[in-house]
Coordinates of C-alpha atoms and ligand atoms in Angstrom, one line a residue:
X13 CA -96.6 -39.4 -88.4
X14 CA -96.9 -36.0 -86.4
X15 CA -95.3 -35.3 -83.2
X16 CA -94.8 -31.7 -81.4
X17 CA -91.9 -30.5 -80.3
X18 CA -92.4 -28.9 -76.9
X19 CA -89.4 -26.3 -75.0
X20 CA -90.3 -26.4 -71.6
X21 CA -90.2 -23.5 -69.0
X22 CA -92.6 -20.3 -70.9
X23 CA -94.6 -18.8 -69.0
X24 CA -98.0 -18.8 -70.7
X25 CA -100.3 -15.3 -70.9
X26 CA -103.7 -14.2 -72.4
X27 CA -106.9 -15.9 -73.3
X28 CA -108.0 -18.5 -75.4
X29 CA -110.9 -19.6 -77.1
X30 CA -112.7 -22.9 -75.8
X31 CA -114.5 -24.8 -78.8
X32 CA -117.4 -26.8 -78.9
X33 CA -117.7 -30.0 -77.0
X34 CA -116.8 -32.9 -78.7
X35 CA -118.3 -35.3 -76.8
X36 CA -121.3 -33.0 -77.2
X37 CA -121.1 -33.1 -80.8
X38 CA -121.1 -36.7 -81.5
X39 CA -124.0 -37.9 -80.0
X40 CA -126.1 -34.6 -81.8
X41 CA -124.8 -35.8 -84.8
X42 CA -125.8 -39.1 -84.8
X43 CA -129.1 -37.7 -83.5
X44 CA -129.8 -36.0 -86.8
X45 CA -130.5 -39.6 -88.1
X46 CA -133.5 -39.1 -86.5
X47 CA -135.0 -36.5 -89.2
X48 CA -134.9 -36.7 -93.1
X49 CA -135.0 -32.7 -93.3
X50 CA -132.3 -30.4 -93.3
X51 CA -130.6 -29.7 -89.7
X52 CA -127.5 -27.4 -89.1
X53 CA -125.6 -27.9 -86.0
X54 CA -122.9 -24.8 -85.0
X55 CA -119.9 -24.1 -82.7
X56 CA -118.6 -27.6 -83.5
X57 CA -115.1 -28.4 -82.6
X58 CA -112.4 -28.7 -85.7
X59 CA -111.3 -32.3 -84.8
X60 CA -111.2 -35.9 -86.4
X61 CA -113.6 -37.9 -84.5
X62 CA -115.9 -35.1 -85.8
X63 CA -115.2 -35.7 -89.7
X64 CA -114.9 -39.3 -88.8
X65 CA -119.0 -39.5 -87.8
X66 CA -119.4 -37.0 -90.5
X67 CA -117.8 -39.0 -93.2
X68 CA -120.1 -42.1 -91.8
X69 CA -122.9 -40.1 -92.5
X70 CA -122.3 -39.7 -96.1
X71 CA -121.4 -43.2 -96.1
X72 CA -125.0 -44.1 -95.0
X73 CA -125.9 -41.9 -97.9
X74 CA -126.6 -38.8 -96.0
X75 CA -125.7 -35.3 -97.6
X76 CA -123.2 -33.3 -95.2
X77 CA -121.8 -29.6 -95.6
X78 CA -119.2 -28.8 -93.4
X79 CA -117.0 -26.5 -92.9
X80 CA -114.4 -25.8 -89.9
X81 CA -117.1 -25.3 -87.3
X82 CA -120.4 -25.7 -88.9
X83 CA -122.3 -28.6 -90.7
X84 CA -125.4 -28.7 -92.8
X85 CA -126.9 -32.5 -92.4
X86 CA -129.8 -34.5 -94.6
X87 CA -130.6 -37.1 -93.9
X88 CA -133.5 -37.3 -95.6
X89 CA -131.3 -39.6 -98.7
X90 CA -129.8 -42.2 -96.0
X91 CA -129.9 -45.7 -98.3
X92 CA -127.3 -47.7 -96.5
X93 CA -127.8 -49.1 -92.7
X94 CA -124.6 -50.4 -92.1
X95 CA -121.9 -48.5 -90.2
X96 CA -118.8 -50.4 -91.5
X97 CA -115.8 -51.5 -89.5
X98 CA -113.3 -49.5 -91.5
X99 CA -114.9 -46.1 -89.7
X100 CA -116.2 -47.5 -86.2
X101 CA -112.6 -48.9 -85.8
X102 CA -111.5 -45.2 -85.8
X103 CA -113.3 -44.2 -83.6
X104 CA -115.8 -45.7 -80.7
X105 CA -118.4 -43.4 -80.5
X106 CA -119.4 -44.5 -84.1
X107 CA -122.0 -47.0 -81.9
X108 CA -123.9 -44.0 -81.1
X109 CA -125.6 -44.3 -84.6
X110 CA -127.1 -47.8 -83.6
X111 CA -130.0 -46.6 -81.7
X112 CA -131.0 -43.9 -84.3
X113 CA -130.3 -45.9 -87.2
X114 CA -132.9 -49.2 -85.7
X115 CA -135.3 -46.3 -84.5
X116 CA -135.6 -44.7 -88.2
X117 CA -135.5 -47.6 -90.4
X118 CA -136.2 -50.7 -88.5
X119 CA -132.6 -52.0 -88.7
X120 CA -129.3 -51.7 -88.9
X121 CA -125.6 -53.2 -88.9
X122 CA -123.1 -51.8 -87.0
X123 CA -119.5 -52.7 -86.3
X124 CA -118.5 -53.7 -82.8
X125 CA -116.3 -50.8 -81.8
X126 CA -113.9 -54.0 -79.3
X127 CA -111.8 -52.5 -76.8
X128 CA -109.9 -49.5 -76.6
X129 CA -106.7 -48.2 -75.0
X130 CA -108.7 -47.1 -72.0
X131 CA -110.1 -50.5 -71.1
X132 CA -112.6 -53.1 -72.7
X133 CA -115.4 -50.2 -73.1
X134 CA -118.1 -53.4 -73.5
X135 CA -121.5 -52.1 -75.2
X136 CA -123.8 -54.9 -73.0
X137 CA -126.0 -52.1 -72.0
X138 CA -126.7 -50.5 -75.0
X139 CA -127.7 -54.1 -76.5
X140 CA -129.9 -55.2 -73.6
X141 CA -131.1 -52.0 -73.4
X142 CA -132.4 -52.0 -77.1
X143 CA -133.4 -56.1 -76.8
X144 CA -135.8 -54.4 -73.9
X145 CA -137.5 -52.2 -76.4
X146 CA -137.9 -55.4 -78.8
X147 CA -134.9 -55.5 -80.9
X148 CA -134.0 -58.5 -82.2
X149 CA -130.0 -58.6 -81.6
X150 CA -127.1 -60.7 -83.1
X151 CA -124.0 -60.5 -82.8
X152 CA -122.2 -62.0 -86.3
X153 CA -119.0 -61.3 -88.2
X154 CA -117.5 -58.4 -86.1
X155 CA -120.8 -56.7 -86.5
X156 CA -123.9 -55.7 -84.4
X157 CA -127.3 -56.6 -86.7
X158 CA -130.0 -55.1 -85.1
X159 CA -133.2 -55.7 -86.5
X160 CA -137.0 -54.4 -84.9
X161 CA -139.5 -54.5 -88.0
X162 CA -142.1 -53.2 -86.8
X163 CA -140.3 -50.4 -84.9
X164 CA -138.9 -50.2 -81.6
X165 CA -141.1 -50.4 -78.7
X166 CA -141.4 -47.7 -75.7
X167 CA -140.3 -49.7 -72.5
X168 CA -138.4 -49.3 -68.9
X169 CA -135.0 -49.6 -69.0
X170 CA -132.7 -49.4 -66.1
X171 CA -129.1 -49.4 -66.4
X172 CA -126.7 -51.8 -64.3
X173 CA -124.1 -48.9 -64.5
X174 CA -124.2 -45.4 -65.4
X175 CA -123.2 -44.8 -69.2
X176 CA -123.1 -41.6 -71.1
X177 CA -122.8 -43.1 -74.5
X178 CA -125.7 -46.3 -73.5
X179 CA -128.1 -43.3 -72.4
X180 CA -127.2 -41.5 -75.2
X181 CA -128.4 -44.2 -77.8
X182 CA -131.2 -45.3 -75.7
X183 CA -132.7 -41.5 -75.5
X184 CA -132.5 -41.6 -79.2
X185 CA -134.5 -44.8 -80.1
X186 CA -136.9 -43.8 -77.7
X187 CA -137.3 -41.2 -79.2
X188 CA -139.2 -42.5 -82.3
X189 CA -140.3 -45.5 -80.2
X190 CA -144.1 -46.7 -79.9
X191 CA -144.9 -45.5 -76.8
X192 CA -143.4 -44.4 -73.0
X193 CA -139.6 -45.3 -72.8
X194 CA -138.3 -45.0 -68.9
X195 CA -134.8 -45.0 -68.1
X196 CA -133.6 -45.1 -64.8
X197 CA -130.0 -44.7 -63.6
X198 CA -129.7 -42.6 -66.8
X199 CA -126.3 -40.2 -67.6
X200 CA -126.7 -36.7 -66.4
X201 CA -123.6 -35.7 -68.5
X202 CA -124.3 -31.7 -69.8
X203 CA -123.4 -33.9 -73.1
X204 CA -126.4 -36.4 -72.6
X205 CA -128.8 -32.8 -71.4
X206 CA -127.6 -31.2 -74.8
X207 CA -129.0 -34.3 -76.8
X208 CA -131.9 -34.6 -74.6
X209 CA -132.5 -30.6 -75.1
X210 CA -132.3 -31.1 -79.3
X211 CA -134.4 -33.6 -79.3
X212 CA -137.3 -32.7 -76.8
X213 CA -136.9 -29.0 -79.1
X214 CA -138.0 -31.5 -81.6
X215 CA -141.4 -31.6 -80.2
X216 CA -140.7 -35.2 -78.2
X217 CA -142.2 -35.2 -74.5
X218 CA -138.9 -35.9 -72.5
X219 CA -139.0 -35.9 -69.2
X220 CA -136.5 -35.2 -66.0
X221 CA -134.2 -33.8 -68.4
X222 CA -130.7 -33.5 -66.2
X223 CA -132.1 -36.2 -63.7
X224 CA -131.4 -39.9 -63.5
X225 CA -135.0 -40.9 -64.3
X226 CA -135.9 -39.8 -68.1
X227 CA -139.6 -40.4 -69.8
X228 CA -139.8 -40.1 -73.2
X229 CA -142.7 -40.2 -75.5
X230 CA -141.7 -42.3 -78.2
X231 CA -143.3 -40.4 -81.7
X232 CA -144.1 -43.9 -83.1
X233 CA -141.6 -44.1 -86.1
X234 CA -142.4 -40.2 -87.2
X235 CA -138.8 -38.6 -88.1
X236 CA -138.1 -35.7 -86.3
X237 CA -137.6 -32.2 -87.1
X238 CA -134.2 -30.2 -85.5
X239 CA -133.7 -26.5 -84.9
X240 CA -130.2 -25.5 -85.4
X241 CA -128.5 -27.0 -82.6
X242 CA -125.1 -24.9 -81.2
X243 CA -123.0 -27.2 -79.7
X244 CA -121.8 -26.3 -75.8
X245 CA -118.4 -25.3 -74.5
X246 CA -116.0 -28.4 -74.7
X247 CA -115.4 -29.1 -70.7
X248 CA -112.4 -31.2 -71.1
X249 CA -110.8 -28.6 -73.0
X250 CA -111.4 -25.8 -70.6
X251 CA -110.3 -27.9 -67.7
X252 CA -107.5 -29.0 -69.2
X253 CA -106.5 -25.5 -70.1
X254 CA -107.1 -24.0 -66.5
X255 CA -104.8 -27.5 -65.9
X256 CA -102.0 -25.6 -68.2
X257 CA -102.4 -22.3 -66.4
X258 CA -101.6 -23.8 -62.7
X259 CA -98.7 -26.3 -64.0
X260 CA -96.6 -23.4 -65.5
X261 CA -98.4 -20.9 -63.0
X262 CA -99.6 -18.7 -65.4
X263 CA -102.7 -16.1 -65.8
X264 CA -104.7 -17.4 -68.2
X265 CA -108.5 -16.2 -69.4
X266 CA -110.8 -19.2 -70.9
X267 CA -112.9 -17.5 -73.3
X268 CA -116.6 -19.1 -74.1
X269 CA -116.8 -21.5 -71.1
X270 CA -119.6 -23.1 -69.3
X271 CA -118.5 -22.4 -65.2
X272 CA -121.1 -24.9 -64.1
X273 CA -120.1 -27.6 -66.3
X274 CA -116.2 -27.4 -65.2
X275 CA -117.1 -27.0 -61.3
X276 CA -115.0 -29.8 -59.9
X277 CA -111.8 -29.1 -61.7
X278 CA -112.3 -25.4 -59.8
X279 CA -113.2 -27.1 -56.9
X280 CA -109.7 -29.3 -57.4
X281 CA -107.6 -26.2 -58.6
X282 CA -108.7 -23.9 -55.3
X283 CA -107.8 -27.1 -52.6
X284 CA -103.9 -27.1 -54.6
X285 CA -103.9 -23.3 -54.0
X286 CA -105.3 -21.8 -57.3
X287 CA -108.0 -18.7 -57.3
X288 CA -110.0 -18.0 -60.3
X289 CA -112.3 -15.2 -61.7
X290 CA -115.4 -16.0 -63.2
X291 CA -117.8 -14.0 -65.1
X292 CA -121.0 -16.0 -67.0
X293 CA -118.8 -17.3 -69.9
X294 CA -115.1 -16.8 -68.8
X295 CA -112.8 -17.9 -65.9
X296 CA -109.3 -16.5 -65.0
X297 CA -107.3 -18.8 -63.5
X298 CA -104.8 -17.0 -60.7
X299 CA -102.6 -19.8 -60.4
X300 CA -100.2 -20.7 -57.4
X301 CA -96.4 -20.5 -57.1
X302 CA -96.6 -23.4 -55.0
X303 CA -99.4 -26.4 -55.5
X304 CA -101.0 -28.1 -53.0
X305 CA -101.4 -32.3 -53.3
X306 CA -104.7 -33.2 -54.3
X307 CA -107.1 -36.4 -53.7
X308 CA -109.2 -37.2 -56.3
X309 CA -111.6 -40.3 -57.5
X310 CA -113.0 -40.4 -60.6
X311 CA -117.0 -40.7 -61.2
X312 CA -119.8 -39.9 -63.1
X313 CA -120.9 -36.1 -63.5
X314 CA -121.0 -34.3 -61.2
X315 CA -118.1 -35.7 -60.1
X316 CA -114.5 -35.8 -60.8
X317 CA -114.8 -36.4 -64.9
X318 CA -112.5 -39.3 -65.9
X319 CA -111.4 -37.2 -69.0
X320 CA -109.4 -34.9 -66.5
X321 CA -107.5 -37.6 -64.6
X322 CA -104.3 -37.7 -66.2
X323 CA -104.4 -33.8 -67.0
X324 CA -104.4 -33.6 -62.9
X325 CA -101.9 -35.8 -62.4
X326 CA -99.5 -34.2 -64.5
X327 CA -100.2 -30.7 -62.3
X328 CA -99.8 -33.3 -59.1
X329 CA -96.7 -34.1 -60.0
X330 CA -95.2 -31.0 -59.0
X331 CA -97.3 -30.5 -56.2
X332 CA -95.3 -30.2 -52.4
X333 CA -96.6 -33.4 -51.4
X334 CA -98.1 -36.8 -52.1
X335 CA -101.6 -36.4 -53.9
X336 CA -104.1 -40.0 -54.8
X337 CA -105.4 -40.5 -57.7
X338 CA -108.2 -43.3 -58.0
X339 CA -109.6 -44.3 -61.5
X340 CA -113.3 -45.9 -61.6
X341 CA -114.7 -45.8 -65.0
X342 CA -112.0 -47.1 -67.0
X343 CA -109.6 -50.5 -65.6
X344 CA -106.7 -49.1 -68.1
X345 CA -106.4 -45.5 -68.2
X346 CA -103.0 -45.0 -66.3
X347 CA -100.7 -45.3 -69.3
X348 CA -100.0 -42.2 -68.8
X349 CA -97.7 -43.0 -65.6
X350 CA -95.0 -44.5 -67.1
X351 CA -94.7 -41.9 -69.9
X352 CA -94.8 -39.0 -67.1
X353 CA -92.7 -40.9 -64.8
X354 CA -90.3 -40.9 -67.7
X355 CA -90.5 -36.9 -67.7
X356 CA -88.8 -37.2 -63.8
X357 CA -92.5 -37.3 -62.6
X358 CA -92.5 -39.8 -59.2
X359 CA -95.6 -42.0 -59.5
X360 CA -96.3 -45.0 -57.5
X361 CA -99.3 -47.1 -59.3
X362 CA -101.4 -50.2 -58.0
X363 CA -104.7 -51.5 -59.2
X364 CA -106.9 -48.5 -60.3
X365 CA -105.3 -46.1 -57.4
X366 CA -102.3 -43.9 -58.1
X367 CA -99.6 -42.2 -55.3
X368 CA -98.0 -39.2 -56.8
X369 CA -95.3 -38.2 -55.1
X370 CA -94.3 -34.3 -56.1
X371 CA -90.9 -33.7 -57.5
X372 CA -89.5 -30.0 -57.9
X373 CA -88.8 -30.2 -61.8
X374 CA -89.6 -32.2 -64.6
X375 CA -87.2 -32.9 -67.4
X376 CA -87.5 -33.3 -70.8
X377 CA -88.0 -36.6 -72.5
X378 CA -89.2 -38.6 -75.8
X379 CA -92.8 -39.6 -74.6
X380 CA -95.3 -41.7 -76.7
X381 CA -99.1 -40.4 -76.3
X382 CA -101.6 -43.4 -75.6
X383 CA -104.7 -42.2 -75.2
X384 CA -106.3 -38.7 -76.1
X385 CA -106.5 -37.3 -72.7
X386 CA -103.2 -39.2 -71.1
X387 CA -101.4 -37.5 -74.2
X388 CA -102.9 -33.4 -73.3
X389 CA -101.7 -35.0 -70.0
X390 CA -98.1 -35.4 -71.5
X391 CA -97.9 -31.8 -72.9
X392 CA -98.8 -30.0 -70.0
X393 CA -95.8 -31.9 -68.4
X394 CA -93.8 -30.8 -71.5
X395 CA -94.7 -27.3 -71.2
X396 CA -92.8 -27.1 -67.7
X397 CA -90.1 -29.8 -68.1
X398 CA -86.2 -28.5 -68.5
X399 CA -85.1 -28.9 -72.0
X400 CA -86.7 -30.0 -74.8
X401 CA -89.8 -32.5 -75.5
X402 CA -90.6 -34.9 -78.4
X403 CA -94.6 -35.8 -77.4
X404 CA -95.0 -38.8 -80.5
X405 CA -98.3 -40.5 -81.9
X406 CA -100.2 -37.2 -81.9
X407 CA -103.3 -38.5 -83.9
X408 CA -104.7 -39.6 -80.5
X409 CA -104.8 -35.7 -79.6
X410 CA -106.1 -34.9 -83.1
X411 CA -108.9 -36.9 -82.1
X412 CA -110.2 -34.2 -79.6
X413 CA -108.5 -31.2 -78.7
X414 CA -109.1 -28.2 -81.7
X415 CA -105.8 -27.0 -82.4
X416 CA -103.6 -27.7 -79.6
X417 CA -101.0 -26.4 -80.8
X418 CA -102.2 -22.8 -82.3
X419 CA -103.7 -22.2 -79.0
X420 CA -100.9 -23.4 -76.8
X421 CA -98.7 -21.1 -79.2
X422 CA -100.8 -18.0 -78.9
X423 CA -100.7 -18.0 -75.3
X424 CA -96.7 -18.3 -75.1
X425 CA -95.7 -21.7 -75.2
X426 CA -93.1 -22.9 -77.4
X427 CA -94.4 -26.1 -79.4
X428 CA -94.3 -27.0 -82.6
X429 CA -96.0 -29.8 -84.9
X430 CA -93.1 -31.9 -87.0
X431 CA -93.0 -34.6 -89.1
X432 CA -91.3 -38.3 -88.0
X433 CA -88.5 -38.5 -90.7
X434 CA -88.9 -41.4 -92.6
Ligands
LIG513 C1 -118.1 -41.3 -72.7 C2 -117.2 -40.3 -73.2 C3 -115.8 -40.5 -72.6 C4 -115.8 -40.6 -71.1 C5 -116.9 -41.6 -70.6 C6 -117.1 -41.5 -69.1 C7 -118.1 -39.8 -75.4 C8 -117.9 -39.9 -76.9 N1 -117.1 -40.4 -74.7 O1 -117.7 -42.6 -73.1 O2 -114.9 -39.5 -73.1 O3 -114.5 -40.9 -70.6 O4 -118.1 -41.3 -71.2 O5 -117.4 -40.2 -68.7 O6 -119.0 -39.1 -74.9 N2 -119.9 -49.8 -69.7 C9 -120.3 -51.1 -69.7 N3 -121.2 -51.5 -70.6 C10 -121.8 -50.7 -71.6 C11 -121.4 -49.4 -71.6 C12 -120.5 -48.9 -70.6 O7 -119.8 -51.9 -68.9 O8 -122.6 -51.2 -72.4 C13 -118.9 -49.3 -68.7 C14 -117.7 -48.8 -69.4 O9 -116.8 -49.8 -69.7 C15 -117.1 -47.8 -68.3 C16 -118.4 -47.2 -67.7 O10 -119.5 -48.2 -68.1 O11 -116.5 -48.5 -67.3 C17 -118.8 -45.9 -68.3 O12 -118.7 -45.9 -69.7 P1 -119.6 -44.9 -70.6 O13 -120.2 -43.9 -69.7 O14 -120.5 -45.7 -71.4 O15 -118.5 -44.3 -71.5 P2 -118.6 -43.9 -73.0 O16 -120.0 -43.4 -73.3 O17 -118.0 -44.9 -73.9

C-alpha cells in the first residue's frame, strides 16, 4: 500500500493545472448509456473512480478507449444489465448507471452501493423516485433489480431532500422516458447543469436547467445522440488548492478554473484575511501571514460544498482564534479530527458541529487518511507541520485528486509517494 511522505514548512510558488471534475465526469459517463453511437468525452480527470465506471462499462459490454484524459465510448454493444458488486463496492457512484441502464433497456441489476465512510449515503430517493416513473423495484441478494418493461414513464417527482447523485439518475431516465418528467427540489450542482447541458445538446427538451424545478421531455425509449462533451474544471480541486496556498501562505496561480463555481471558498478565504486575483479562467490566491477564524456550515450549492469541509478546517486550525465548523449532509464526515488533532491541531467535536481552536504550529505525525477529502485535508496539514509526515491509506486520495503529488511537487512542496514495507 502507498503512503506519501510529506516535510513540512516549503513555501509553495507558481501555478498549477486544475483537471476535469470528477464528480462531473461520473454522472456524463454513465449518461453515455443513454446512446448506442460513438460519444467522446474530454478534459477528464486521471483518477480511479474514473477507470473504475469505465471498467463497468466494458463490463456491460460497452467498447471504451481511454487514454489519460480522454475516452471514446460505445455503447451501442452493451449485452449485460447488471452492474456487479465487485465494482459498485469500489466505488458509490457506480448507482448512477441505474437510471440509464432501466431507461435504455427496460431493466437492470445493480449492486447496492451500502454505506460509506462518510455516513449511511441511503439511495431511498433514487428508488422512489424511479418506482414514480413505474419501475418495478426489488431489493434481493445485495442487489437493486429494477425492472419497467414497457419503458419508464414521464412523471413528477419531488425530492424529500436535495441529492446530486438522486437528480443526477432521475434526469437521465427521464430522459428516454414516455412523456413530461418534473422534478422539484432538484440538485443545482454545476455537476448536475453539465449532465443536464449533454443531454438537452442531445436534442431532449429540458427545462430550468440550473434551477430547482427541471422538465424534461422524455424521447420515449429513442437512444440519444452526444456531442463531445469536455468535462468542467474540478471545483474541489481548485478549492482545495487555493486551501494549500493560505495554509503555507503562499502565492499560488490555479490555472483552468471555473471562478463562479468556487465562489464560497473565496468568499471563506477573503473573511480569514486572503485576497485573490481573478481573471475568466485563473485565480491567484494572495494569501495572509496571519488567518482569520472562520464559521462555516455546510449545504447544498451554492453553499458551503461539503467536499471542502475538512480541507477548511485544516487552514482553521492555524487560524488566531476559534472558527465552527457544522457538517449537514453527511452524519460521519469528521474523521478527520482526530487524525489532525494528532498533527497538534486543537479540535473540539460534538454531534455534526466542530470548535477549532487555532494553534501556532502543527507537528508532524503518522496519520491514516479516511475518506478522500478528510485525507487532501490531512496533507495540507502536513505541508505546514514541523518535521516530517507519513499520510497512510492513500487509495482514498487516488480516488479523486489527479496527481497530488506531481502537482504538490511542482509548486515546491516536498512529498513523496512510498511504498508500506512488507
Ligand atoms: C455527491 C458527490 C459528493 C458530495 C455530495 C454532496 C458525486 C459522485 N458525489 O454525492 O462528493 O459530497 O454529492 O454534495 O457527485 N440522501 C438520502 N437518500 C438518497 C440520496 C441521498 O437520504 O436516496 C442523503 C445523503 O445521505 C446525504 C444527502 O442526501 O445526507 C445528500 O446526498 P447526495 O447529494 O445524494 O450525495 P451524493 O450524490 O451521494
Amino acid at each position: 500500500m502507498d503512503y506519501l511522505e510529506i516535510v513540512g514548512g516549503q513555501k509553495l510558488s507558481g501555478s498549477v493545472l486544475i483537471s476535469g471534475a470528477k464528480n462531473a465526469a461520473l454522472p456524463i459517463i454513465a449518461a453515455t448509456i443513454l446512446s448506442d453511437k460513438k460519444v467522446t468525452l474530454t478534459n477528464l480527470p486521471n483518477v480511479v473512480d474514473i477507470r473504475t465506471l469505465l471498467s463497468l462499462l466494458t463490463m456491460l459490454g460497452g467498447e471504451v478507449d481511454h487514454s489519460e484524459t480522454i475516452a471514446h465510448i460505445n455503447n451501442g454493444s452493451i449485452n449485460s444489465t447488471k452492474a456487479v458488486y465487485e465494482i459498485v463496492s469500489q466505488m458509490r457512484a457506480s448507482i448512477l448507471v441505474l437510471g440509464p441502464l432501466l431507461a435504455r433497456f427496460g431493466e437492470c441489476e445493480v449492486s447496492l452501493p451500502g454505506g460509506c465512510a462518510i455516513g449511511q449515503r441511503p439511495i431511498d430517493l433514487h428508488l422512489r423516485a424511479l418506482e414514480a416513473m413505474g419501475a418495478h423495484i426489488e431489493i434481493k441478494g445485495g442487489y437493486v433489480r429494477a425492472e419497467a418493461k414497457d419503458g419508464l414513464k414521464g412523471a413528477k417527482i419531488i425530492f424529500d431532500k436535495i441529492t446530486v447523485g438522486g437528480t443526477e439518475n432521475i434526469v437521465m431516465a427521464a430522459a428516454l422516458a414516455h412523456g413530461q418528467s418534473t422534478i422539484i427540489n432538484a440538485a443545482i450542482e454545476p455537476e448536475v447543469v453539465q449532465l443536464c447541458e449533454m443531454i438537452r445538446d442531445a436534442g431532449v427538451d429540458i427545462q430550468g436547467i440550473g434551477t430547482n424545478e427541471l422538465i424534461i421531455e422524455g424521447t420515449c425509449g429513442k437512444p440519444l445522440e452526444f456531442k463531445t462533451v469536455e468535462i468542467i474544471p474540478d471545483r474541489i480541486e481548485a478549492g482545495t488548492y487555493l486551501c494549500a496556498g493560505a495554509i503555507t501562505n503562499s502565492v499560488i496561480t490555479l490555472n483552468k478554473v471555473n471562478n463562479n463555481h468556487i465562489r464560497t471558498s473565496i468568499d471563506k478565504l477573503e473573511s480569514m484575511g486572503c485576497s485573490f486575483e481573478l481573471t475568466d479562467d485563473s485565480i491567484t490566491i494572495l494569501p495572509s501571514k496571519t488567518l482569520k477564524p472562520v464559521n462555516l456550515i455546510t449545504t447544498e450549492y451554492p453553499g458551503f460544498p461539503t467536499d471542502m469541509q475538512a480541507q477548511f478546517m485544516a487552514v482553521a486550525a492555524l487560524a488566531e482564534g476559534e472558527s465552527v465548523i457544522e457538517e449537514r449532509l453527511f452524519e460521519n464526515r469528521f474523521m478527520h479530527v482526530s487524525e489532525l488533532n494528532r498533527l497538534g491541531a486543537d479540535i473540539w467535536l460534538k454531534g455534526s458541529v466542530s470548535a477549532v481552536k487555532g494553534v501556532e504550529k502543527l507537528f508532524a505525525a503518522d496519520v491514516m487518511a479516511t475518506d478522500l477529502r478528510a485525507s487532501s485535508a490531512l496533507v495540507l496539514a502536513a505541508l505546514v507541520a514541523e518535521g516530517t509526515t507519513n499520510v497512510r491509506r492513500i487509495y482514498h486520495l487516488d480516488r479523486g485528486y489527479d496527481d497530488l503529488e506531481g502537482k504538490l511537487t511542482k509548486l515546491g512542496a516536498n512529498i513523496c509517494r512510498k511504498k508500506e514495507s512488507k
